[in-house]
Structures are given as C-alpha cells and as structure tokens.
Short mmCIF file of C-alpha atoms in Angstrom, two decimals:
data_model
loop_
_atom_site.label_atom_id
_atom_site.label_comp_id
_atom_site.label_asym_id
_atom_site.label_seq_id
_atom_site.Cartn_x
_atom_site.Cartn_y
_atom_site.Cartn_z
CA MET A 1 -4.66 -7.73 -14.29
CA PRO A 2 -5.58 -9.17 -17.73
CA LYS A 3 -7.16 -12.62 -17.66
CA ASN A 4 -7.07 -15.35 -20.29
CA LYS A 5 -6.82 -19.09 -20.66
CA SER A 6 -4.03 -20.95 -22.39
CA ALA A 7 -3.23 -24.45 -23.55
CA MET A 8 0.12 -24.09 -21.78
CA GLY A 9 -1.56 -23.89 -18.41
CA THR A 10 -3.35 -21.49 -16.10
CA VAL A 11 -2.21 -19.61 -13.03
CA SER A 12 -4.16 -17.91 -10.25
CA PHE A 13 -2.91 -15.51 -7.58
CA VAL A 14 -3.94 -15.24 -3.94
CA THR A 15 -2.40 -11.99 -2.75
CA MET A 16 -2.03 -11.15 0.92
CA GLY A 17 -0.99 -7.93 2.62
CA CYS A 18 -0.45 -4.44 1.29
CA ALA A 19 -0.72 -2.70 -2.05
CA LYS A 20 2.96 -3.29 -2.75
CA ASN A 21 2.22 -7.02 -2.87
CA GLU A 22 -0.62 -6.33 -5.31
CA VAL A 23 1.92 -4.64 -7.58
CA ASP A 24 4.28 -7.61 -7.30
CA SER A 25 1.47 -10.04 -8.16
CA ASP A 26 0.52 -7.86 -11.11
CA HIS A 27 4.11 -7.91 -12.39
CA MET A 28 4.43 -11.66 -11.99
CA GLY A 29 1.11 -12.09 -13.76
CA ASP A 30 2.26 -9.89 -16.62
CA ARG A 31 5.42 -12.00 -17.02
CA LEU A 32 3.37 -15.19 -17.06
CA LEU A 33 0.94 -13.79 -19.61
CA ARG A 34 3.79 -12.78 -21.87
CA ALA A 35 5.22 -16.27 -21.49
CA GLY A 36 1.98 -17.75 -22.78
CA TYR A 37 0.23 -18.76 -19.57
CA GLY A 38 -3.38 -17.96 -18.81
CA LEU A 39 -4.52 -16.15 -15.66
CA VAL A 40 -7.77 -17.12 -13.97
CA ASP A 41 -9.63 -15.66 -11.02
CA ASP A 42 -10.70 -18.98 -9.50
CA PRO A 43 -7.67 -20.60 -7.83
CA GLU A 44 -9.41 -23.97 -7.55
CA SER A 45 -9.50 -24.20 -11.34
CA ALA A 46 -5.85 -23.23 -11.94
CA ASP A 47 -2.90 -25.44 -12.77
CA VAL A 48 -0.67 -23.34 -10.52
CA VAL A 49 -1.77 -21.25 -7.52
CA ILE A 50 0.66 -18.59 -6.34
CA VAL A 51 0.09 -17.33 -2.79
CA ASN A 52 1.92 -14.01 -2.57
CA THR A 53 2.48 -13.72 1.16
CA CYS A 54 2.85 -10.90 3.66
CA SER A 55 5.07 -11.27 6.71
CA PHE A 56 5.42 -7.70 7.97
CA ILE A 57 3.98 -8.60 11.38
CA GLN A 58 3.04 -11.87 13.05
CA ALA A 59 -0.67 -11.42 12.36
CA ALA A 60 0.06 -11.03 8.64
CA THR A 61 2.25 -14.16 8.71
CA GLU A 62 -0.54 -16.13 10.36
CA GLU A 63 -3.06 -14.94 7.75
CA SER A 64 -0.66 -15.93 4.98
CA ILE A 65 -0.15 -19.40 6.49
CA GLU A 66 -3.91 -19.82 6.73
CA ALA A 67 -4.24 -18.90 3.05
CA ILE A 68 -1.45 -21.34 2.09
CA LEU A 69 -3.05 -24.20 4.00
CA ASP A 70 -6.44 -23.35 2.52
CA VAL A 71 -5.01 -23.59 -1.00
CA ALA A 72 -3.08 -26.76 -0.09
CA GLY A 73 -6.43 -28.34 0.78
CA TYR A 74 -7.90 -27.86 -2.71
CA PRO A 75 -8.51 -31.30 -4.27
CA SER A 76 -6.40 -30.35 -7.30
CA ILE A 77 -3.41 -29.43 -5.12
CA ALA A 78 -3.80 -32.32 -2.67
CA SER A 79 -3.95 -34.84 -5.54
CA GLY A 80 -0.91 -33.38 -7.30
CA ALA A 81 -2.90 -32.36 -10.38
CA ALA A 82 -2.08 -28.69 -9.66
CA HIS A 83 0.80 -26.96 -7.91
CA LEU A 84 1.18 -24.49 -5.04
CA VAL A 85 3.83 -21.75 -5.09
CA VAL A 86 4.55 -19.62 -2.01
CA ALA A 87 5.96 -16.22 -3.00
CA GLY A 88 6.77 -12.88 -1.45
CA CYS A 89 7.62 -11.86 2.08
CA MET A 90 7.47 -15.20 3.91
CA PRO A 91 10.13 -16.93 1.76
CA ALA A 92 12.22 -13.75 2.00
CA ARG A 93 11.95 -13.61 5.79
CA TYR A 94 12.15 -17.28 6.74
CA GLY A 95 14.25 -18.70 3.90
CA ASP A 96 15.00 -22.42 3.87
CA ASP A 97 13.17 -22.99 7.15
CA LEU A 98 9.88 -22.48 5.33
CA ALA A 99 10.31 -25.51 3.04
CA ALA A 100 10.50 -27.86 6.02
CA GLU A 101 7.36 -26.32 7.53
CA LEU A 102 5.29 -26.27 4.34
CA PRO A 103 5.97 -29.43 2.33
CA GLU A 104 2.71 -28.85 0.45
CA ALA A 105 4.38 -26.12 -1.64
CA GLY A 106 6.08 -27.05 -4.88
CA ALA A 107 8.28 -23.94 -4.92
CA PHE A 108 9.21 -20.89 -2.86
CA VAL A 109 9.89 -17.53 -4.51
CA PRO A 110 11.18 -14.72 -2.25
CA CYS A 111 10.63 -11.08 -3.20
CA ALA A 112 14.08 -10.71 -4.76
CA ASP A 113 13.47 -13.68 -7.10
CA GLU A 114 10.00 -12.82 -8.38
CA THR A 115 11.44 -12.04 -11.84
CA THR A 116 12.10 -15.81 -12.15
CA ILE A 117 8.42 -16.74 -11.82
CA VAL A 118 8.16 -17.98 -15.41
CA ASP A 119 11.08 -20.37 -14.88
CA VAL A 120 9.46 -21.60 -11.66
CA VAL A 121 6.09 -22.27 -13.30
CA ASP A 122 7.77 -23.80 -16.35
CA GLY A 123 9.59 -26.22 -14.05
CA LEU A 124 6.43 -27.24 -12.22
CA LEU A 125 4.47 -27.82 -15.44
CA GLY A 126 7.33 -29.36 -17.43
CA VAL A 127 7.41 -26.59 -20.02
CA GLU A 128 10.63 -26.39 -22.04
CA ARG A 129 11.62 -23.30 -23.98
CA VAL A 130 14.28 -22.62 -26.60
CA PRO A 131 17.28 -21.12 -24.76
CA GLY A 132 17.53 -17.38 -25.29
CA SER A 133 14.08 -17.03 -26.83
CA ASP A 134 12.03 -13.97 -25.92
CA PHE A 135 8.44 -14.09 -24.73
CA ALA A 136 6.25 -12.63 -27.44
CA PHE A 137 2.70 -13.57 -26.56
CA GLU A 138 0.08 -10.85 -26.96
CA LEU A 139 -1.86 -9.91 -23.85
CA VAL A 140 -5.54 -10.78 -24.02
CA GLY A 141 -8.29 -8.65 -22.52
CA GLY A 142 -7.81 -5.65 -20.25
CA SER A 143 -7.69 -4.65 -16.62
CA GLU A 144 -10.89 -3.72 -14.86
CA ARG A 145 -9.01 -1.51 -12.43
CA VAL A 146 -9.52 2.22 -12.86
CA SER A 147 -6.89 2.83 -10.18
CA SER A 148 -3.47 1.16 -10.21
CA TYR A 149 -0.49 1.14 -7.88
CA VAL A 150 2.94 1.89 -9.32
CA LYS A 151 6.00 1.19 -7.17
CA ILE A 152 8.72 3.82 -7.45
CA SER A 153 11.29 2.06 -5.25
CA ASP A 154 11.77 -1.02 -3.12
CA GLY A 155 13.54 -1.85 0.12
CA CYS A 156 14.24 0.42 3.07
CA ASP A 157 17.30 1.78 4.88
CA ARG A 158 15.54 3.19 7.94
CA PHE A 159 15.71 0.11 10.17
CA CYS A 160 12.93 1.26 12.47
CA ALA A 161 13.27 -0.81 15.64
CA TYR A 162 9.92 -2.58 15.22
CA CYS A 163 10.07 -3.23 11.47
CA THR A 164 11.05 -6.32 9.46
CA ILE A 165 10.88 -4.69 6.02
CA PRO A 166 14.65 -4.10 5.53
CA HIS A 167 15.25 -7.78 6.34
CA ILE A 168 12.53 -8.86 3.89
CA ARG A 169 12.91 -6.38 1.06
CA GLY A 170 16.57 -5.46 1.37
CA ARG A 171 18.23 -2.06 1.11
CA TYR A 172 16.53 0.92 -0.45
CA HIS A 173 16.79 1.36 -4.22
CA SER A 174 14.88 3.77 -6.43
CA PHE A 175 13.42 2.66 -9.75
CA SER A 176 14.43 4.74 -12.75
CA LEU A 177 12.18 7.42 -14.19
CA GLU A 178 12.11 5.44 -17.44
CA ASP A 179 10.88 2.30 -15.69
CA ILE A 180 8.25 4.23 -13.74
CA THR A 181 6.87 5.98 -16.81
CA ALA A 182 6.82 2.69 -18.73
CA GLU A 183 4.76 1.16 -15.91
CA ILE A 184 2.41 4.14 -15.88
CA GLU A 185 1.87 3.75 -19.62
CA ARG A 186 1.26 0.01 -19.21
CA VAL A 187 -1.47 0.35 -16.58
CA ALA A 188 -2.99 3.40 -18.28
CA ALA A 189 -3.32 1.34 -21.48
CA GLN A 190 -5.23 -1.22 -19.42
CA GLY A 191 -7.74 1.39 -18.25
CA ALA A 192 -6.23 3.04 -15.17
CA ARG A 193 -7.32 6.63 -14.60
CA GLU A 194 -5.56 7.05 -11.25
CA ILE A 195 -1.96 6.16 -10.50
CA VAL A 196 -0.99 5.64 -6.85
CA LEU A 197 2.75 6.03 -6.35
CA ILE A 198 3.92 3.73 -3.55
CA ALA A 199 7.07 2.42 -1.90
CA GLN A 200 8.30 1.67 1.59
CA ASP A 201 9.64 5.24 1.67
CA THR A 202 8.37 7.30 -1.26
CA GLY A 203 9.98 10.53 -0.05
CA ARG A 204 13.50 9.16 -0.62
CA TRP A 205 12.99 8.54 -4.33
CA GLY A 206 15.95 9.56 -6.44
CA THR A 207 18.38 10.28 -3.61
CA ASP A 208 20.40 7.14 -4.45
CA PHE A 209 20.91 7.97 -8.13
CA GLU A 210 24.34 8.85 -9.48
CA GLN A 211 22.79 12.21 -10.32
CA PRO A 212 20.31 12.61 -7.41
CA SER A 213 16.72 13.57 -8.05
CA THR A 214 13.69 14.14 -5.82
CA LEU A 215 10.15 12.90 -5.41
CA ALA A 216 8.99 16.43 -6.22
CA GLU A 217 10.71 16.26 -9.60
CA LEU A 218 9.16 12.86 -10.29
CA VAL A 219 5.68 14.07 -9.36
CA ALA A 220 5.97 17.19 -11.52
CA HIS A 221 7.25 15.16 -14.47
CA VAL A 222 4.52 12.51 -14.48
CA ALA A 223 1.75 15.00 -13.74
CA GLU A 224 2.76 17.10 -16.75
CA ALA A 225 3.46 14.10 -19.01
CA TYR A 226 0.07 12.48 -18.27
CA PRO A 227 -2.45 15.29 -17.65
CA GLN A 228 -5.36 12.88 -18.20
CA LEU A 229 -4.43 10.84 -15.11
CA TRP A 230 -4.80 11.45 -11.39
CA PHE A 231 -1.69 10.91 -9.29
CA ARG A 232 -1.63 10.12 -5.58
CA ILE A 233 1.40 9.61 -3.31
CA MET A 234 1.35 7.21 -0.37
CA TYR A 235 3.79 6.38 2.47
CA ILE A 236 5.76 9.64 2.69
CA GLN A 237 7.92 9.61 5.81
CA PRO A 238 7.87 12.99 7.63
CA GLU A 239 11.37 13.90 6.45
CA GLY A 240 10.23 13.37 2.86
CA VAL A 241 7.54 16.06 2.99
CA THR A 242 9.73 18.89 1.72
CA ASP A 243 8.77 22.39 0.68
CA GLU A 244 9.57 21.34 -2.89
CA LEU A 245 7.17 18.39 -2.71
CA ILE A 246 4.38 20.45 -1.17
CA ALA A 247 4.81 22.99 -3.99
CA ALA A 248 4.75 20.26 -6.64
CA VAL A 249 1.49 18.86 -5.27
CA ALA A 250 -0.07 22.31 -4.93
CA SER A 251 0.81 23.38 -8.47
CA HIS A 252 -0.65 20.39 -10.35
CA ASP A 253 -4.41 19.93 -10.46
CA ASN A 254 -4.14 16.25 -11.36
CA VAL A 255 -2.05 15.45 -8.26
CA CYS A 256 -4.29 14.68 -5.29
CA ASP A 257 -3.85 17.09 -2.37
CA TYR A 258 -3.35 14.05 -0.18
CA PHE A 259 -0.49 13.44 2.26
CA ASP A 260 -0.09 10.02 3.85
CA ILE A 261 2.55 10.52 6.55
CA PRO A 262 3.22 7.63 8.98
CA PHE A 263 4.12 9.44 12.21
CA GLN A 264 3.81 6.19 14.27
CA HIS A 265 3.88 8.03 17.61
CA ALA A 266 3.97 11.52 19.07
CA ASN A 267 6.25 11.12 22.08
CA GLU A 268 9.87 12.05 21.35
CA ALA A 269 11.37 9.36 23.62
CA ILE A 270 9.22 6.61 22.09
CA LEU A 271 10.11 7.79 18.58
CA LYS A 272 13.80 7.75 19.46
CA SER A 273 13.44 4.19 20.77
CA MET A 274 11.77 3.33 17.46
CA ASN A 275 14.84 4.72 15.67
CA ARG A 276 12.68 7.50 14.27
CA ARG A 277 12.77 11.26 14.57
CA GLY A 278 10.23 13.84 15.61
CA SER A 279 7.83 14.78 18.36
CA ALA A 280 4.28 16.00 18.72
CA GLU A 281 5.55 19.53 18.23
CA THR A 282 7.43 18.80 14.98
CA HIS A 283 4.53 16.71 13.66
CA LEU A 284 2.09 19.57 14.28
CA GLU A 285 4.47 22.05 12.65
CA LEU A 286 4.66 19.89 9.53
CA LEU A 287 0.88 19.55 9.33
CA ASP A 288 0.52 23.31 9.73
CA LYS A 289 3.05 23.92 6.94
CA ILE A 290 1.05 21.69 4.57
CA ARG A 291 -2.23 23.38 5.47
CA GLN A 292 -0.72 26.84 4.99
CA ALA A 293 0.25 25.90 1.43
CA ILE A 294 -2.81 23.71 0.65
CA PRO A 295 -5.70 24.65 2.96
CA ASP A 296 -7.94 21.78 1.82
CA ALA A 297 -5.22 19.10 1.93
CA THR A 298 -6.27 15.64 3.10
CA LEU A 299 -3.98 14.30 5.83
CA ARG A 300 -3.58 10.67 6.88
CA THR A 301 -1.24 8.97 9.35
CA THR A 302 -0.62 5.63 11.04
CA LEU A 303 0.07 5.20 14.74
CA ILE A 304 1.37 2.35 16.90
CA ALA A 305 -0.07 1.83 20.39
CA GLY A 306 1.57 -0.21 23.14
CA TYR A 307 5.17 0.08 21.98
CA PRO A 308 7.66 -1.32 24.54
CA GLY A 309 8.17 1.09 27.39
CA GLU A 310 5.13 3.21 26.52
CA THR A 311 3.98 4.64 29.87
CA ASP A 312 0.49 5.81 30.70
CA GLU A 313 1.74 9.39 30.38
CA GLU A 314 3.25 8.77 26.96
CA PHE A 315 0.04 7.11 25.81
CA GLU A 316 -1.90 10.16 26.98
CA GLN A 317 0.46 12.31 24.91
CA LEU A 318 -0.41 10.19 21.89
CA LYS A 319 -4.11 10.76 22.54
CA ASP A 320 -3.52 14.49 22.92
CA PHE A 321 -1.76 14.53 19.56
CA VAL A 322 -4.71 12.81 17.86
CA GLU A 323 -7.02 15.52 19.18
CA GLN A 324 -4.70 18.39 18.30
CA ALA A 325 -3.65 17.20 14.82
CA ASP A 326 -7.22 17.15 13.48
CA LEU A 327 -6.33 14.62 10.78
CA ASP A 328 -8.70 13.23 8.15
CA TYR A 329 -7.73 9.57 8.52
CA ILE A 330 -5.77 7.62 11.13
CA GLY A 331 -4.75 3.98 10.90
CA VAL A 332 -4.01 2.46 14.32
CA PHE A 333 -2.11 -0.74 15.07
CA PRO A 334 -1.17 -2.43 18.33
CA TYR A 335 2.58 -2.99 18.51
CA SER A 336 3.54 -6.41 17.13
CA ARG A 337 6.62 -8.02 18.69
CA GLU A 338 8.64 -9.42 15.78
CA GLU A 339 11.67 -11.67 16.14
CA GLY A 340 14.78 -10.25 14.51
CA THR A 341 13.90 -6.63 15.26
CA ARG A 342 15.62 -4.46 17.85
CA ALA A 343 12.34 -3.77 19.66
CA TYR A 344 11.81 -7.50 20.25
CA GLY A 345 14.35 -7.49 23.10
CA LEU A 346 13.43 -4.17 24.66
CA GLU A 347 12.39 -4.03 28.29
CA GLY A 348 8.91 -2.87 29.21
CA GLN A 349 6.94 -5.04 26.78
CA VAL A 350 3.29 -4.06 27.14
CA ASP A 351 0.76 -6.76 27.96
CA GLU A 352 -1.08 -8.04 24.88
CA ASP A 353 -4.53 -7.15 26.21
CA GLU A 354 -3.29 -3.70 27.18
CA LYS A 355 -1.88 -3.13 23.68
CA LEU A 356 -5.20 -4.07 22.12
CA ALA A 357 -7.11 -1.85 24.54
CA ARG A 358 -4.85 1.13 23.87
CA ALA A 359 -5.14 0.67 20.10
CA GLN A 360 -8.93 0.54 20.33
CA GLU A 361 -8.96 3.66 22.49
CA ILE A 362 -6.97 5.52 19.84
CA ARG A 363 -9.27 4.20 17.10
CA ASP A 364 -12.35 5.42 18.94
CA LEU A 365 -10.75 8.81 19.47
CA ALA A 366 -9.71 8.95 15.81
CA ASP A 367 -13.29 8.24 14.69
CA ALA A 368 -14.52 11.05 16.92
CA VAL A 369 -12.02 13.45 15.33
CA CYS A 370 -12.03 12.28 11.71
CA ALA A 371 -15.70 11.53 10.98
CA PRO A 372 -16.78 15.17 11.54
CA ARG A 373 -14.11 16.27 9.06
CA MET A 374 -15.76 14.08 6.42
CA ALA A 375 -19.18 15.46 7.33
CA ALA A 376 -17.81 18.99 6.90
CA ARG A 377 -17.38 18.24 3.18
CA ILE A 378 -21.14 18.06 2.66
CA GLY A 379 -22.16 20.79 0.22
CA GLN A 380 -18.85 20.80 -1.64
CA GLU A 381 -18.58 20.12 -5.35
CA VAL A 382 -15.80 17.64 -6.13
CA ASP A 383 -14.58 15.39 -8.92
CA VAL A 384 -15.19 11.69 -8.33
CA LEU A 385 -13.52 8.82 -10.17
CA VAL A 386 -16.23 6.19 -10.68
CA CYS A 387 -14.70 2.86 -9.65
CA GLY A 388 -17.41 0.23 -9.83
CA VAL A 389 -20.89 -1.03 -9.11
CA GLU A 390 -22.01 -2.85 -5.99
CA GLU A 391 -24.20 -5.97 -6.10
CA ASP A 392 -27.34 -3.89 -5.61
CA GLY A 393 -26.46 -1.70 -8.61
CA GLN A 394 -25.17 1.25 -6.57
CA LEU A 395 -22.33 3.12 -8.29
CA PHE A 396 -19.38 4.10 -6.16
CA GLY A 397 -16.18 5.99 -6.68
CA ARG A 398 -13.57 8.02 -4.88
CA ALA A 399 -12.93 11.72 -4.57
CA MET A 400 -9.33 12.95 -4.41
CA CYS A 401 -9.66 12.93 -0.61
CA GLN A 402 -10.16 9.13 -0.61
CA ALA A 403 -7.28 6.73 -1.21
CA PRO A 404 -8.01 3.20 -2.46
CA ASP A 405 -8.26 0.34 0.03
CA VAL A 406 -7.69 2.44 3.17
CA ASP A 407 -10.33 5.20 3.06
CA GLY A 408 -14.04 5.32 2.36
CA VAL A 409 -15.83 5.73 -0.98
CA THR A 410 -18.32 8.15 -2.49
CA TYR A 411 -21.65 6.79 -3.71
CA VAL A 412 -22.91 8.49 -6.86
CA ASP A 413 -26.02 8.36 -9.04
CA GLY A 414 -24.45 8.50 -12.48
CA GLY A 415 -21.46 7.72 -14.68
CA LYS A 416 -19.69 4.46 -15.41
CA PRO A 417 -16.44 2.94 -14.12
CA GLY A 418 -13.52 4.98 -15.40
CA ASP A 419 -15.48 8.23 -15.70
CA VAL A 420 -14.56 11.31 -13.69
CA VAL A 421 -17.81 13.06 -12.78
CA ARG A 422 -18.52 16.33 -11.01
CA VAL A 423 -20.50 15.65 -7.86
CA ARG A 424 -22.19 17.68 -5.16
CA LEU A 425 -21.70 15.96 -1.80
CA GLU A 426 -25.04 15.49 -0.07
CA ASP A 427 -24.47 13.21 2.92
CA SER A 428 -21.86 11.26 4.92
CA LEU A 429 -21.76 8.21 7.15
CA MET A 430 -18.49 8.00 9.07
CA TYR A 431 -15.92 7.80 6.24
CA GLU A 432 -18.36 7.24 3.36
CA LEU A 433 -19.78 10.08 1.27
CA GLU A 434 -22.80 10.31 -0.97
CA GLY A 435 -23.26 12.73 -3.82
CA THR A 436 -25.35 13.76 -6.82
CA VAL A 437 -23.76 13.99 -10.26
CA LEU A 438 -24.09 17.49 -11.68
CA SER A 439 -25.35 17.66 -15.26
#
C-alpha cells in the first residue's frame, strides 16, 4: 500500500485475519489516499487508526478485541487527540451490540460499508468537502509488495454448518471481469509480479452473471492478457475444480500449478453434517485427476478436527486420508463452536482439550507426510520470485509451489525483490527451501 503524509491528516491500518481482509484494508487505504489523506505505518503516530477485524471464529474475535484495546490504550487515542475506527467482520457480525461493548471506538464500519471510509474519517476529523466533488489526489510512492491479493468475489452461499462467513459477508456475488482486470493493473503498476486470486469460493466465479462465465475463463483471460505476471488461485472448493479449470492451469506457464482445496474432513457423514459434499474416496479421486493432468501440481488443503459428533473411528478415517492423499501442505484447525451457526447446537460436542489434541495429532501427521515432499524437490531447477531481505541480509522468495503467508519460502543467494530468478534447489528444512541462483 502506498504511504505518504498529508496536511489533511494521517491514517494507519491494523489488519487482522486473512488475506481477504488485507485486500479490504488496501482498498480503504487507496480511497483515503485519493481523498487526500496520508497513510503511515506507525499507528501511534496517526490521526486515525483503523482496526480491520476478523470474526470468523471465536479465537479470531478475541485477537481482534485485543488489538482494538491495545490501540485504544495509545496516549493519542485515550486523550482524544486521535481516533479509533473498528472495521470489517466484527461490526458486520455483532452490529449495534459492538458499540455498547467498545465505547473507545469513534466509528464502526462493517464490511458492506467499507466504501464509505472517506466519509467516516472526514466526520471524525471535521473535514468538509464540496458536495459532488471527485477525489483527484495523486498517489505518492509505491507498494513494496511483489505479490498482491486480488478478490474476484465476495460473500458465500454455501452455509457450511460451522461457518459464520455468509452472516458476515452476505450472499455470494462475483466481481466483473472489468473490475478484476482494473485491480490487477493497479497493483501491477505498484510493483506486483504475482497476483493471488482469492474469494470465499473462487470456483463459483461467474456463475451468477446474467451471461454465466467460469473461473477457467477468467484464469485464461488474465494469464494471456498479463504474460509478465504470475497468477495463483486460492480457496477452490472441491466442486470448483473442474476439468476446464485444470486444463486452464495446465496450459498457461504463468499460472501456478497450485490447487488449494479445503476438504475440511474425509468422513462422508461428518461432511454431510457440515452441509458439505464428498468423502475420502471422492477427495482422492479429485487429487488423482489433478495429478494425471499436472504431475507436479502442488496440492494444499485445510482440515477441521473435533467437529461435533466426530467419533474415534471417524477421526481415524481422517488420519488415514492424510496418509493416503500425500498432500504438499495441510492446514489444521480444531473445530470452533460459533454462535449463530447450525453446528453450535449439534449434539456430541467434543471436549475442548480433545479437539486441541486431535488437531495437533493431525498436524504432526501432516508434517510427517508433507515435509518429505518438500525435500523431494532438492535438485530441481525452478523459478523463484524474490520477495524481500531478512534482517541478516538473507534474500528470500517463493517458488510457484509456495503460496504467500501460508507456506514456506525459498532462500536464495542473488537477485533483488521483484526479480524472478532461476534457482537450483539445494536443501530443505521442513517447509523452507534453499537454492542457488543459476547464472
């Protein structure tokens, strides 16, 4: 996100939760910049601090509350010299109840109202504008991110029994191809070399248009329109991994052969209780189909342990699936009981300690399965996008098999951030790789 200072006032963001919130913060920041505000990294020095909250599960809500209270304790906020805004999922989920619980906040901006952020900040700082005037301030500086997230839709219609997203984000709606390409051009102009396409349900993109389209068509279009960029797709529900999509990924060299498919469980009865489809058998069939078309595809999933009613036998089936699927990356979460979801009232709630123990058991098993798959890449020659420099001067980047924020990195001995270098992989440590740049 560009940073600058302004006589009108400065704003700083504290962003919690997932990459989709990062995108929302970026968009709000862009609106504020265009309205003449400055953005600063240090929230304690800002005139307005916006905490963009996550409330997907209780743990995320608690982390967001901790961040809000931390900001509320800044001398500038406590004295009234600066202002606190709470944005994102918490205001969307808890509505008016939140204002009574957090009197320290000067304003609350739910997800659906984030386009009004300039009006909110104007109101807090007493800025008056000519009615109907357009924002025409030039952006100052440039993004330091070589990889940027681009949302292709928002909301969700799945209503999985454990999930609060449809209540927070609303019903599913695809963003237009024109809006997506405009966003790609915006972040590419700021230095992005990799575009990560994200949504709550990327595989459904385009199905709600008057003239329906598909994620495969979107991927093919952007890959061909921007051959200088890498593209990566995240959060594809199993039903969204179509033959057409697999073919689109396979036929474009600048689309990462990377499939992030949240299976959530492997037992058919548990999946049905979750209001999801599938079984261990259908999951394995899908993974086999991808590997048949793209033998070196990178495969990631997320799993939930300790879902209500999960028996010892069903948990063992989940463990068996982890061993059989031979995935590259697995994110594991203990089931979180969330008020307002169907699963909240289900019988057979698993004891909290048991949920944590089961999740850790799956994590340990996943490490035993996945780490050797990373080690098997030693000796390969791959392209690496150089992303940054650590405090000790060590350059690091990511190969196409490594997604930002959730996977490991590749340490390299040459290049500069934004470069794509050819690297021979020499070593691995769990999910991290190390390589030598080829001259």
